[in-house]
Tab-separated table of C-alpha atoms and ligand atoms in Angstrom:
chain	number	residue	atom	x	y	z
R	453	MET	CA	6.239	-9.879	-26.113
R	454	THR	CA	9.482	-10.259	-28.023
R	455	GLY	CA	11.772	-7.921	-29.961
R	456	THR	CA	13.690	-4.843	-28.968
R	457	ARG	CA	12.402	-1.458	-27.975
R	458	THR	CA	13.913	1.839	-27.024
R	459	LEU	CA	12.978	3.061	-23.591
R	460	SER	CA	13.369	6.670	-22.522
R	461	LYS	CA	15.648	7.293	-19.547
R	462	TYR	CA	12.489	8.207	-17.579
R	463	TRP	CA	10.823	4.963	-18.726
R	464	MET	CA	9.001	4.245	-15.488
R	465	LEU	CA	7.642	7.750	-15.006
R	466	THR	CA	5.612	8.096	-18.188
R	467	ASN	CA	1.830	8.037	-18.319
R	468	ASP	CA	1.920	5.181	-20.867
R	469	PHE	CA	3.836	3.094	-18.360
R	470	THR	CA	1.409	3.962	-15.535
R	471	GLN	CA	-1.569	2.879	-17.630
R	472	ASN	CA	-0.044	-0.380	-18.883
R	473	PRO	CA	3.324	-1.233	-17.327
R	474	TYR	CA	3.373	-4.947	-18.079
R	475	PRO	CA	4.729	-5.092	-21.672
R	476	VAL	CA	7.607	-2.762	-20.749
R	477	LEU	CA	8.325	-4.697	-17.560
R	478	GLU	CA	8.403	-7.974	-19.452
R	479	TYR	CA	11.017	-6.486	-21.777
R	480	VAL	CA	13.062	-5.046	-18.901
R	481	ARG	CA	12.983	-8.339	-16.936
R	482	ARG	CA	14.385	-10.090	-19.988
R	483	GLU	CA	16.921	-7.531	-21.231
R	484	SER	CA	18.155	-5.560	-18.205
R	485	PRO	CA	16.437	-6.793	-15.036
R	486	VAL	CA	18.247	-4.284	-12.821
R	487	ARG	CA	17.913	-1.125	-14.836
R	488	GLU	CA	18.718	2.521	-14.277
R	489	LEU	CA	15.978	5.118	-14.179
R	490	SER	CA	16.655	8.863	-14.482
R	491	LEU	CA	14.720	11.081	-12.115
R	492	PRO	CA	13.456	14.561	-13.022
R	493	ASP	CA	15.866	16.203	-10.520
R	494	GLY	CA	18.812	14.831	-12.512
R	495	SER	CA	19.600	11.990	-10.114
R	496	ARG	CA	19.067	8.281	-10.771
R	497	ALA	CA	17.656	5.129	-9.216
R	498	PHE	CA	18.155	1.404	-9.894
R	499	VAL	CA	14.976	-0.567	-10.593
R	500	VAL	CA	14.849	-4.285	-9.669
R	501	THR	CA	12.276	-6.195	-11.733
R	502	ARG	CA	12.794	-9.976	-11.367
R	503	TYR	CA	11.084	-11.944	-8.587
R	504	ASP	CA	14.245	-13.594	-7.181
R	505	ASP	CA	16.275	-10.375	-7.192
R	506	ALA	CA	13.402	-8.429	-5.620
R	507	LYS	CA	12.963	-10.983	-2.845
R	508	ALA	CA	16.709	-10.922	-2.136
R	509	ALA	CA	16.701	-7.108	-2.160
R	510	LEU	CA	13.761	-6.861	0.265
R	511	ALA	CA	15.629	-9.094	2.750
R	512	ASP	CA	19.045	-7.431	2.354
R	513	PRO	CA	20.118	-5.234	5.310
R	514	ARG	CA	22.532	-3.340	3.030
R	515	LEU	CA	19.458	-1.837	1.360
R	516	SER	CA	18.329	0.556	4.050
R	517	ARG	CA	14.872	1.831	4.969
R	518	ASP	CA	16.375	4.177	7.585
R	519	ILE	CA	14.866	7.579	6.790
R	520	HIS	CA	17.999	9.342	8.049
R	521	VAL	CA	20.069	7.548	5.401
R	522	HIS	CA	17.528	8.697	2.772
R	523	TYR	CA	17.534	12.316	3.949
R	524	ARG	CA	21.349	12.384	4.051
R	525	LEU	CA	21.400	11.276	0.429
R	526	MET	CA	18.749	13.854	-0.538
R	527	SER	CA	20.743	16.562	1.252
R	528	GLN	CA	23.879	15.577	-0.680
R	529	ARG	CA	22.009	15.529	-3.969
R	530	THR	CA	20.216	18.849	-3.489
R	531	GLY	CA	23.002	20.666	-1.615
R	532	ARG	CA	20.411	21.590	1.028
R	533	THR	CA	20.442	20.144	4.548
R	534	MET	CA	17.170	18.270	4.926
R	535	THR	CA	15.918	16.582	8.090
R	536	PRO	CA	12.896	14.304	8.315
R	537	PRO	CA	9.855	15.543	10.285
R	538	PRO	CA	9.315	13.683	13.612
R	539	GLU	CA	6.080	12.114	12.308
R	540	GLU	CA	8.098	10.335	9.618
R	541	ALA	CA	11.327	9.758	11.539
R	542	ASN	CA	10.043	7.598	14.399
R	543	HIS	CA	8.073	4.716	12.927
R	544	LEU	CA	8.812	1.138	11.977
R	545	ALA	CA	8.585	1.455	8.184
R	546	ASN	CA	11.244	4.187	8.212
R	547	LEU	CA	13.761	2.648	10.613
R	548	GLU	CA	16.039	-0.379	10.731
R	549	PRO	CA	17.078	-2.516	13.720
R	550	PRO	CA	17.772	-2.037	16.530
R	551	ARG	CA	14.985	0.612	16.818
R	552	HIS	CA	12.718	-1.109	14.274
R	553	THR	CA	12.356	-4.197	16.485
R	554	PRO	CA	10.540	-2.700	19.539
R	555	LEU	CA	8.459	-0.411	17.307
R	556	ARG	CA	7.184	-3.430	15.407
R	557	ARG	CA	6.689	-5.551	18.495
R	558	ALA	CA	4.602	-2.770	20.083
R	559	ILE	CA	1.841	-2.958	17.452
R	560	SER	CA	2.007	-6.624	16.461
R	561	PHE	CA	-0.703	-7.713	18.963
R	562	ALA	CA	-3.259	-5.551	17.123
R	563	PHE	CA	-2.634	-7.143	13.706
R	564	THR	CA	-2.806	-10.882	14.343
R	565	PRO	CA	-5.142	-12.882	12.058
R	566	ARG	CA	-7.469	-13.371	15.069
R	567	ARG	CA	-7.720	-9.615	15.657
R	568	ALA	CA	-8.323	-8.973	11.974
R	569	GLU	CA	-11.092	-11.598	11.926
R	570	ALA	CA	-12.682	-10.032	15.017
R	571	LEU	CA	-13.026	-6.749	13.101
R	572	ARG	CA	-15.237	-8.326	10.418
R	573	PRO	CA	-18.600	-7.165	11.836
R	574	ARG	CA	-17.360	-3.561	12.143
R	575	VAL	CA	-15.880	-3.545	8.644
R	576	GLU	CA	-19.179	-4.911	7.319
R	577	THR	CA	-21.135	-2.126	9.007
R	578	ILE	CA	-18.783	0.549	7.649
R	579	ALA	CA	-19.009	-0.984	4.137
R	580	ASP	CA	-22.813	-1.129	4.313
R	581	ASP	CA	-23.066	2.480	5.514
R	582	LEU	CA	-20.947	3.610	2.559
R	583	LEU	CA	-23.016	1.521	0.126
R	584	ASP	CA	-26.235	2.998	1.596
R	585	LYS	CA	-24.979	6.455	0.631
R	586	LEU	CA	-24.302	5.342	-2.953
R	587	ALA	CA	-27.405	3.197	-3.394
R	588	GLY	CA	-29.855	5.981	-4.238
R	589	ARG	CA	-27.871	7.169	-7.253
R	590	PRO	CA	-28.158	5.761	-10.773
R	591	ARG	CA	-24.347	5.771	-11.127
R	592	ALA	CA	-21.571	5.803	-8.575
R	593	ASP	CA	-17.795	5.998	-8.402
R	594	LEU	CA	-16.625	3.067	-6.275
R	595	ILE	CA	-13.206	4.638	-5.655
R	596	GLY	CA	-14.202	7.990	-4.096
R	597	GLY	CA	-17.384	6.646	-2.499
R	598	TYR	CA	-16.242	3.218	-1.305
R	599	ALA	CA	-12.645	1.984	-1.803
R	600	ASP	CA	-11.043	5.201	-0.456
R	601	PRO	CA	-13.113	5.803	2.705
R	602	LEU	CA	-13.486	2.160	3.819
R	603	PRO	CA	-9.866	1.600	4.986
R	604	VAL	CA	-9.518	5.154	6.332
R	605	ILE	CA	-12.541	4.730	8.621
R	606	THR	CA	-11.587	1.158	9.605
R	607	ILE	CA	-8.028	2.124	10.538
R	608	ALA	CA	-9.133	5.319	12.319
R	609	GLU	CA	-11.563	3.277	14.386
R	610	LEU	CA	-8.912	0.632	15.134
R	611	MET	CA	-6.615	3.370	16.444
R	612	GLY	CA	-9.413	4.782	18.617
R	613	VAL	CA	-10.380	7.895	16.645
R	614	PRO	CA	-13.987	8.899	17.462
R	615	ALA	CA	-16.526	8.993	14.626
R	616	ASP	CA	-16.912	12.779	14.637
R	617	ALA	CA	-13.299	13.076	13.411
R	618	TRP	CA	-13.667	10.641	10.483
R	619	PRO	CA	-14.478	13.380	7.913
R	620	ASP	CA	-11.223	15.118	8.916
R	621	PHE	CA	-9.373	11.815	8.636
R	622	LEU	CA	-10.656	11.394	5.086
R	623	ARG	CA	-9.321	14.866	4.238
R	624	TRP	CA	-5.978	14.311	5.973
R	625	SER	CA	-5.490	10.929	4.391
R	626	ALA	CA	-6.047	12.490	0.947
R	627	ALA	CA	-3.371	15.078	1.853
R	628	LEU	CA	-0.883	12.418	2.999
R	629	ARG	CA	-1.345	10.675	-0.345
R	630	THR	CA	0.349	13.553	-2.138
R	631	TYR	CA	2.984	14.221	0.521
R	632	SER	CA	6.569	14.505	-0.630
R	633	PRO	CA	9.509	15.943	1.332
R	634	THR	CA	10.424	18.254	-1.535
R	635	ASP	CA	6.892	19.627	-2.011
R	636	GLY	CA	6.731	23.187	-0.726
R	637	SER	CA	2.925	23.506	-0.892
R	638	GLY	CA	1.528	25.268	2.174
R	639	ALA	CA	-1.883	23.556	2.029
R	640	LEU	CA	-0.233	20.171	2.306
R	641	ASP	CA	1.901	21.189	5.280
R	642	ARG	CA	-1.178	22.643	6.961
R	643	ASN	CA	-3.052	19.350	6.629
R	644	ILE	CA	-0.115	17.379	8.030
R	645	GLN	CA	0.176	19.818	10.944
R	646	GLU	CA	-3.553	19.547	11.648
R	647	LEU	CA	-3.387	15.765	11.664
R	648	SER	CA	-0.301	15.844	13.869
R	649	ARG	CA	-1.948	18.212	16.354
R	650	TYR	CA	-5.136	16.146	16.427
R	651	MET	CA	-3.209	12.897	16.999
R	652	SER	CA	-1.061	14.427	19.766
R	653	GLU	CA	-4.195	15.615	21.574
R	654	LEU	CA	-5.857	12.254	21.070
R	655	ILE	CA	-2.809	10.439	22.508
R	656	ALA	CA	-2.923	12.744	25.560
R	657	ARG	CA	-6.651	12.043	25.948
R	658	LYS	CA	-6.049	8.252	25.780
R	659	GLU	CA	-3.602	8.653	28.628
R	660	ARG	CA	-6.378	10.104	30.814
R	661	GLU	CA	-9.311	8.094	29.424
R	662	PRO	CA	-8.129	4.818	27.882
R	663	GLY	CA	-10.423	2.848	25.576
R	664	GLU	CA	-10.293	-0.587	23.930
R	665	ASP	CA	-8.176	0.669	21.042
R	666	LEU	CA	-4.647	0.577	19.656
R	667	LEU	CA	-3.538	4.057	20.744
R	668	SER	CA	-4.745	3.410	24.311
R	669	ALA	CA	-2.862	0.088	24.351
R	670	LEU	CA	0.332	1.818	23.168
R	671	VAL	CA	0.011	4.640	25.706
R	672	HIS	CA	-0.615	2.214	28.570
R	673	ALA	CA	1.884	-0.511	27.605
R	674	ASP	CA	4.271	-1.843	30.286
R	675	GLU	CA	6.950	0.713	31.027
R	676	GLU	CA	9.850	-1.268	29.555
R	677	ARG	CA	7.945	-1.738	26.288
R	678	ARG	CA	6.304	1.654	26.113
R	679	LEU	CA	7.030	3.869	23.113
R	680	THR	CA	7.609	7.606	23.539
R	681	PRO	CA	4.692	9.961	22.696
R	682	THR	CA	6.542	10.976	19.502
R	683	GLU	CA	6.949	7.318	18.502
R	684	ILE	CA	3.239	6.685	19.139
R	685	LEU	CA	2.327	9.708	17.028
R	686	SER	CA	4.673	8.543	14.283
R	687	THR	CA	3.247	5.003	14.445
R	688	GLY	CA	-0.212	6.518	13.856
R	689	PHE	CA	1.182	8.168	10.730
R	690	ALA	CA	2.680	4.833	9.616
R	691	LEU	CA	-0.666	3.079	9.932
R	692	MET	CA	-2.381	5.789	7.921
R	693	THR	CA	0.264	6.108	5.214
R	694	GLY	CA	0.865	2.351	5.128
R	695	GLY	CA	-2.723	1.186	5.332
R	696	ASN	CA	-5.106	3.644	3.697
R	697	ASP	CA	-4.009	4.061	0.093
R	698	THR	CA	-2.629	0.554	-0.247
R	699	THR	CA	-5.876	-1.054	0.862
R	700	ALA	CA	-7.968	1.401	-1.177
R	701	SER	CA	-5.872	0.476	-4.207
R	702	LEU	CA	-6.440	-3.240	-3.600
R	703	VAL	CA	-10.182	-2.834	-2.989
R	704	GLY	CA	-10.607	-0.776	-6.183
R	705	GLY	CA	-8.479	-3.197	-8.184
R	706	VAL	CA	-10.307	-6.292	-6.930
R	707	LEU	CA	-13.725	-4.735	-7.620
R	708	ALA	CA	-12.587	-3.848	-11.146
R	709	ALA	CA	-11.169	-7.357	-11.675
R	710	LEU	CA	-14.408	-9.029	-10.554
R	711	LEU	CA	-16.570	-6.642	-12.581
R	712	THR	CA	-14.620	-7.700	-15.663
R	713	HIS	CA	-14.371	-11.439	-14.786
R	714	PRO	CA	-17.995	-12.568	-14.310
R	715	ALA	CA	-17.161	-16.302	-14.099
R	716	GLU	CA	-14.644	-15.790	-11.262
R	717	ARG	CA	-17.051	-13.438	-9.518
R	718	ALA	CA	-19.907	-15.977	-9.734
R	719	ARG	CA	-17.617	-18.649	-8.355
R	720	LEU	CA	-16.593	-16.587	-5.340
R	721	LEU	CA	-20.155	-15.526	-4.593
R	722	GLY	CA	-21.400	-19.100	-4.952
R	723	GLU	CA	-18.709	-20.488	-2.647
R	724	PRO	CA	-18.025	-17.888	0.090
R	725	GLY	CA	-15.433	-20.247	1.630
R	726	ARG	CA	-13.244	-19.662	-1.449
R	727	TRP	CA	-12.415	-16.030	-0.699
R	728	GLY	CA	-9.544	-16.889	1.646
R	729	ALA	CA	-7.891	-19.242	-0.830
R	730	SER	CA	-8.403	-16.830	-3.739
R	731	MET	CA	-7.312	-13.583	-2.109
R	732	ASP	CA	-3.584	-13.999	-2.790
R	733	GLU	CA	-4.255	-14.668	-6.463
R	734	LEU	CA	-6.455	-11.552	-6.598
R	735	ILE	CA	-3.633	-9.557	-4.964
R	736	ARG	CA	-1.033	-10.972	-7.364
R	737	TYR	CA	-3.229	-10.205	-10.363
R	738	VAL	CA	-4.257	-6.703	-9.242
R	739	SER	CA	-0.844	-5.556	-7.889
R	740	PRO	CA	-2.111	-2.898	-5.456
R	741	ILE	CA	1.371	-1.443	-5.187
R	742	GLY	CA	3.746	-0.810	-8.050
R	743	ASN	CA	6.924	-0.612	-5.993
R	744	ALA	CA	8.038	-1.304	-2.439
R	745	LEU	CA	9.207	1.656	-0.371
R	746	GLN	CA	12.526	2.942	-1.698
R	747	ARG	CA	15.804	1.647	-0.332
R	748	VAL	CA	19.281	3.263	-0.256
R	749	THR	CA	22.412	1.101	-0.534
R	750	THR	CA	24.772	1.520	2.416
R	751	GLU	CA	27.552	-0.395	0.576
R	752	PRO	CA	27.953	-1.797	-2.966
R	753	VAL	CA	25.376	-4.526	-3.637
R	754	GLU	CA	25.319	-7.002	-6.519
R	755	LEU	CA	21.841	-7.759	-7.803
R	756	GLY	CA	20.932	-9.552	-11.027
R	757	GLY	CA	24.506	-9.237	-12.324
R	758	VAL	CA	24.689	-5.468	-11.707
R	759	THR	CA	26.826	-3.924	-8.962
R	760	ILE	CA	24.906	-1.039	-7.464
R	761	PRO	CA	27.334	1.371	-5.786
R	762	ALA	CA	26.856	2.596	-2.209
R	763	GLY	CA	24.592	5.629	-1.766
R	764	GLU	CA	22.115	4.790	-4.554
R	765	VAL	CA	18.323	4.693	-4.500
R	766	VAL	CA	16.856	1.248	-5.247
R	767	VAL	CA	13.275	0.781	-6.432
R	768	ILE	CA	11.940	-2.771	-6.006
R	769	CYS	CA	9.243	-3.194	-8.627
R	770	VAL	CA	6.760	-5.525	-6.975
R	771	MET	CA	4.173	-5.396	-9.768
R	772	SER	CA	6.839	-6.705	-12.150
R	773	THR	CA	7.554	-9.689	-9.887
R	774	ASN	CA	3.841	-10.553	-9.925
R	775	ARG	CA	4.064	-11.281	-13.669
R	776	ASP	CA	7.510	-12.941	-13.694
R	777	THR	CA	7.154	-16.263	-15.547
R	778	ALA	CA	10.179	-17.621	-13.659
R	779	GLN	CA	7.980	-17.558	-10.540
R	780	PHE	CA	4.466	-17.824	-12.024
R	781	PRO	CA	4.984	-19.965	-15.136
R	782	HIS	CA	1.347	-20.414	-16.192
R	783	HIS	CA	-0.040	-17.293	-17.878
R	784	PRO	CA	0.808	-14.825	-15.111
R	785	ASP	CA	-1.218	-12.183	-16.969
R	786	ARG	CA	-4.434	-14.124	-16.241
R	787	LEU	CA	-6.584	-14.188	-13.126
R	788	ASP	CA	-6.650	-17.888	-12.252
R	789	LEU	CA	-8.427	-18.750	-9.005
R	790	ASP	CA	-7.085	-22.321	-9.236
R	791	ARG	CA	-3.452	-21.197	-9.226
R	792	PRO	CA	-1.680	-22.699	-6.187
R	793	LYS	CA	-1.525	-19.962	-3.516
R	794	PRO	CA	0.938	-17.524	-5.084
R	795	ALA	CA	3.856	-16.356	-2.898
R	796	HIS	CA	3.581	-12.782	-4.204
R	797	LEU	CA	5.656	-9.930	-2.783
R	798	SER	CA	2.858	-7.356	-2.651
R	799	PHE	CA	3.112	-7.203	1.156
R	800	GLY	CA	6.921	-7.090	1.027
R	801	PHE	CA	9.294	-9.694	2.471
R	802	GLY	CA	11.653	-9.839	5.446
R	803	ILE	CA	11.594	-7.680	8.556
R	804	HIS	CA	9.416	-4.965	6.994
R	805	TYR	CA	6.739	-7.450	5.839
R	806	CYS	CA	3.390	-5.670	6.027
R	807	SER	CA	1.940	-5.558	9.538
R	808	GLY	CA	-1.575	-5.044	8.148
R	809	ALA	CA	-1.670	-7.874	5.588
R	810	HIS	CA	-4.461	-9.855	7.301
R	811	LEU	CA	-6.519	-6.751	7.919
R	812	ALA	CA	-6.132	-5.645	4.288
R	813	LYS	CA	-7.417	-9.044	3.124
R	814	VAL	CA	-10.412	-8.908	5.480
R	815	ILE	CA	-11.337	-5.371	4.349
R	816	THR	CA	-11.017	-6.319	0.679
R	817	GLU	CA	-13.060	-9.497	0.951
R	818	ILE	CA	-15.853	-7.711	2.800
R	819	ALA	CA	-15.822	-4.763	0.392
R	820	ALA	CA	-16.240	-7.072	-2.604
R	821	ARG	CA	-18.693	-9.474	-0.997
R	822	ARG	CA	-21.031	-6.770	0.316
R	823	LEU	CA	-21.041	-4.895	-2.984
R	824	PHE	CA	-21.915	-7.947	-5.075
R	825	GLU	CA	-24.346	-9.418	-2.545
R	826	ARG	CA	-26.280	-6.184	-2.246
R	827	PHE	CA	-26.140	-5.201	-5.908
R	828	PRO	CA	-26.038	-8.435	-7.925
R	829	ASP	CA	-26.588	-6.522	-11.192
R	830	VAL	CA	-23.849	-3.925	-10.602
R	831	ARG	CA	-21.886	-3.336	-13.807
R	832	LEU	CA	-19.118	-1.112	-15.104
R	833	ALA	CA	-20.538	2.125	-16.494
R	834	VAL	CA	-17.573	2.600	-18.883
R	835	ASP	CA	-15.597	0.408	-21.240
R	836	PRO	CA	-12.855	-1.424	-19.229
R	837	ALA	CA	-10.287	0.096	-21.617
R	838	GLU	CA	-11.252	3.547	-20.286
R	839	LEU	CA	-10.207	2.794	-16.692
R	840	ARG	CA	-7.201	4.900	-15.677
R	841	TYR	CA	-4.551	4.444	-12.975
R	842	GLN	CA	-3.166	7.264	-10.851
R	843	GLN	CA	0.508	8.107	-11.234
R	844	ASN	CA	2.210	7.329	-7.919
R	845	VAL	CA	5.603	5.907	-6.976
R	846	VAL	CA	4.250	3.286	-4.579
R	847	VAL	CA	0.527	2.556	-4.823
R	848	ARG	CA	-1.393	1.813	-8.026
R	849	PRO	CA	-4.973	2.973	-7.522
R	850	LEU	CA	-7.593	3.470	-10.199
R	851	VAL	CA	-8.615	7.101	-10.661
R	852	GLU	CA	-12.321	6.188	-10.805
R	853	LEU	CA	-14.451	3.067	-11.029
R	854	PRO	CA	-17.818	4.209	-12.394
R	855	VAL	CA	-20.612	1.666	-12.014
R	856	ALA	CA	-24.336	1.540	-12.643
R	857	TRP	CA	-26.967	-0.669	-11.003
B	1942	HEM	C1	-3.490	-4.121	0.274
B	1942	HEM	C2	-3.078	-3.424	1.282
B	1942	HEM	C3	-1.648	-3.321	1.685
B	1942	HEM	C4	-0.518	-3.505	0.939
B	1942	HEM	C5	-0.410	-3.899	-0.518
B	1942	HEM	C6	0.604	-3.248	1.812
B	1942	HEM	C7	1.914	-3.371	1.437
B	1942	HEM	C8	2.999	-3.237	2.285
B	1942	HEM	C9	4.363	-3.459	1.915
B	1942	HEM	C10	4.858	-3.863	0.537
B	1942	HEM	C11	5.115	-3.237	3.011
B	1942	HEM	C12	6.640	-3.394	3.095
B	1942	HEM	C13	7.265	-2.129	2.672
B	1942	HEM	C14	8.672	-2.345	2.228
B	1942	HEM	O1	9.397	-3.211	2.749
B	1942	HEM	O2	9.072	-1.612	1.305
B	1942	HEM	C15	4.229	-2.849	4.077
B	1942	HEM	C16	4.640	-2.504	5.340
B	1942	HEM	C17	3.789	-2.045	6.292
B	1942	HEM	N1	2.414	-2.012	6.227
B	1942	HEM	FE1	1.262	-2.565	4.693
B	1942	HEM	N2	0.143	-2.893	3.044
B	1942	HEM	C18	-1.238	-2.940	3.018
B	1942	HEM	C19	-2.098	-2.686	4.065
B	1942	HEM	C20	-1.720	-2.304	5.301
B	1942	HEM	C21	-2.607	-2.029	6.410
B	1942	HEM	C22	-4.125	-2.185	6.368
B	1942	HEM	C23	-1.832	-1.608	7.447
B	1942	HEM	C24	-2.223	-1.200	8.822
B	1942	HEM	C25	-3.324	-0.656	9.184
B	1942	HEM	C26	-0.445	-1.646	7.000
B	1942	HEM	C27	0.626	-1.297	7.773
B	1942	HEM	C28	1.946	-1.494	7.404
B	1942	HEM	C29	3.063	-1.176	8.271
B	1942	HEM	C30	2.984	-0.578	9.672
B	1942	HEM	C31	4.220	-1.521	7.569
B	1942	HEM	C32	5.659	-1.379	8.040
B	1942	HEM	C33	6.138	-2.684	8.618
B	1942	HEM	C34	7.588	-2.624	9.022
B	1942	HEM	O3	8.327	-1.762	8.543
B	1942	HEM	O4	7.988	-3.471	9.839
B	1942	HEM	N3	-0.416	-2.078	5.701
B	1942	HEM	N4	2.930	-2.872	3.612
C-alpha cells in the first residue's frame, strides 16, 4: 500500500485495526516505525513496528518486564498507590534478573523438545475427546469447543491438576483472559481468588503426595534450587496466562488458515513429516499474538531514530514484524510453506523467549492433524470475510470459527 493516511491518536485500539491491522502497520513501518499511541486513560505508549527494532527492543535490558517498575509507573500516572498481587509478582515473565534466572531454570526441564514430544499421545487423546463431543452436531465452533479447551486441559494436566478440576480450569482461564489490574469487577476477582486458593491447596497436596508432574517436581526440587510456595503458585499462573490463550489463538488461526488454503492443507496431510518444517511459517502467517508483553523504559532508549524517554510504556508489535518486507522480502502476506524457516518473533527473543514454544507447536500440529484426518470434508460454515478477531492487547484470537462437516 502506498500514499498517506491520517491515523487517529488511538490508531491501534480501533475495531478496524483489530480486524485488519496489516495495511495500517505497513504504513506505520514505512512512515513512523516507532510511533506514539494515546491510551484511553490519557497516557501514552510507544509502538515499535519494524523487525530489527523489535528484536533489539526484546533483547534490551533497559526495557523492563519487572512488574514492580510497571506498577510504580501506573501509580504515578493514576495518583493511586498500586501494588501487584503475589500471583503476578513472583513469576518469570514479570521479573528481570537476578530473580528471573532461577525462576526460569526451575521450569526449563519440563519444556524441553523431548518432553514436549513425549506429551504427544496425551495431547492426541485430549484432542480426540474434544472432537468426539463436537462430532454429533451438524455445525460446530472450533474456538469454544476445541482451540480454547485443548491447551487449558493439556497445561493443567502437565502441572498435575486432576481431571475433576478441568471444568473449573476452563472457567478460571476464561476469567484470566479478561484480567486487568485496573478492572474493579468483583466476579473477576472472585475467579482469580478461587484459582489461587485451589492452586495453593494443590501445591500443599503435592508436598504430601507427589506425582509425576511439574508442580510436584517444583515442590520437591533440591533445597538450593527450590522456589518458595508463593513463587510456585505464581509460576502456575504464568503457565496459564502465558500458555492458554496464546496457544488457543495459534490453534484457531492455523485451523482457519488451512480451511482457507486447501492446497497447503492437502500438502501437509499428504506429507505428515512436513508439519515440523512448516510450523514456523504457519506461526509467522497467523501471528497468534499481536504484541509482546509491555515493557517500561528504565532510562532513555533510542529505537528506530526515536529517543523514548525513561518511564514510558513500550509496545513491541510482533504481528507487524511478521509482515516486514525487510525481513521477509517475498510476499510476506502469503502463506508459503516453501519459505525458508522464518525467524519470526512470535515467541519473543532474548531472556524472556517463550518457555512453552515446543509444546505450543506440538499442540497446534496435533489439533490440526486430528481435525483434518477425522473430518476430511470439514469446511468453513461462513464466508472467510466474516471471521472476526477479539480485541486484546496481547493475543489475537478469532471470536468463532464455525465449521460444518
Ligand atoms: C502459540 C503459543 C504461544 C505463543 C505465541 C507464546 C508467546 C510468548 C512470548 C512472545 C513470550 C515472551 C514475552 C515477552 O518477552 O514479551 C512468551 C513467554 C513465555 N511463555 Fe509463551 N507463548 C505460547 C505458548 C506458551 C505455552 C504453551 C507455555 C507454557 C505452558 C508458555 C509459557 C511461557 C512462559 C512461562 C513465558 C515467560 C518466559 C520468561 O519470561 O522467561 N507459552 N511466550
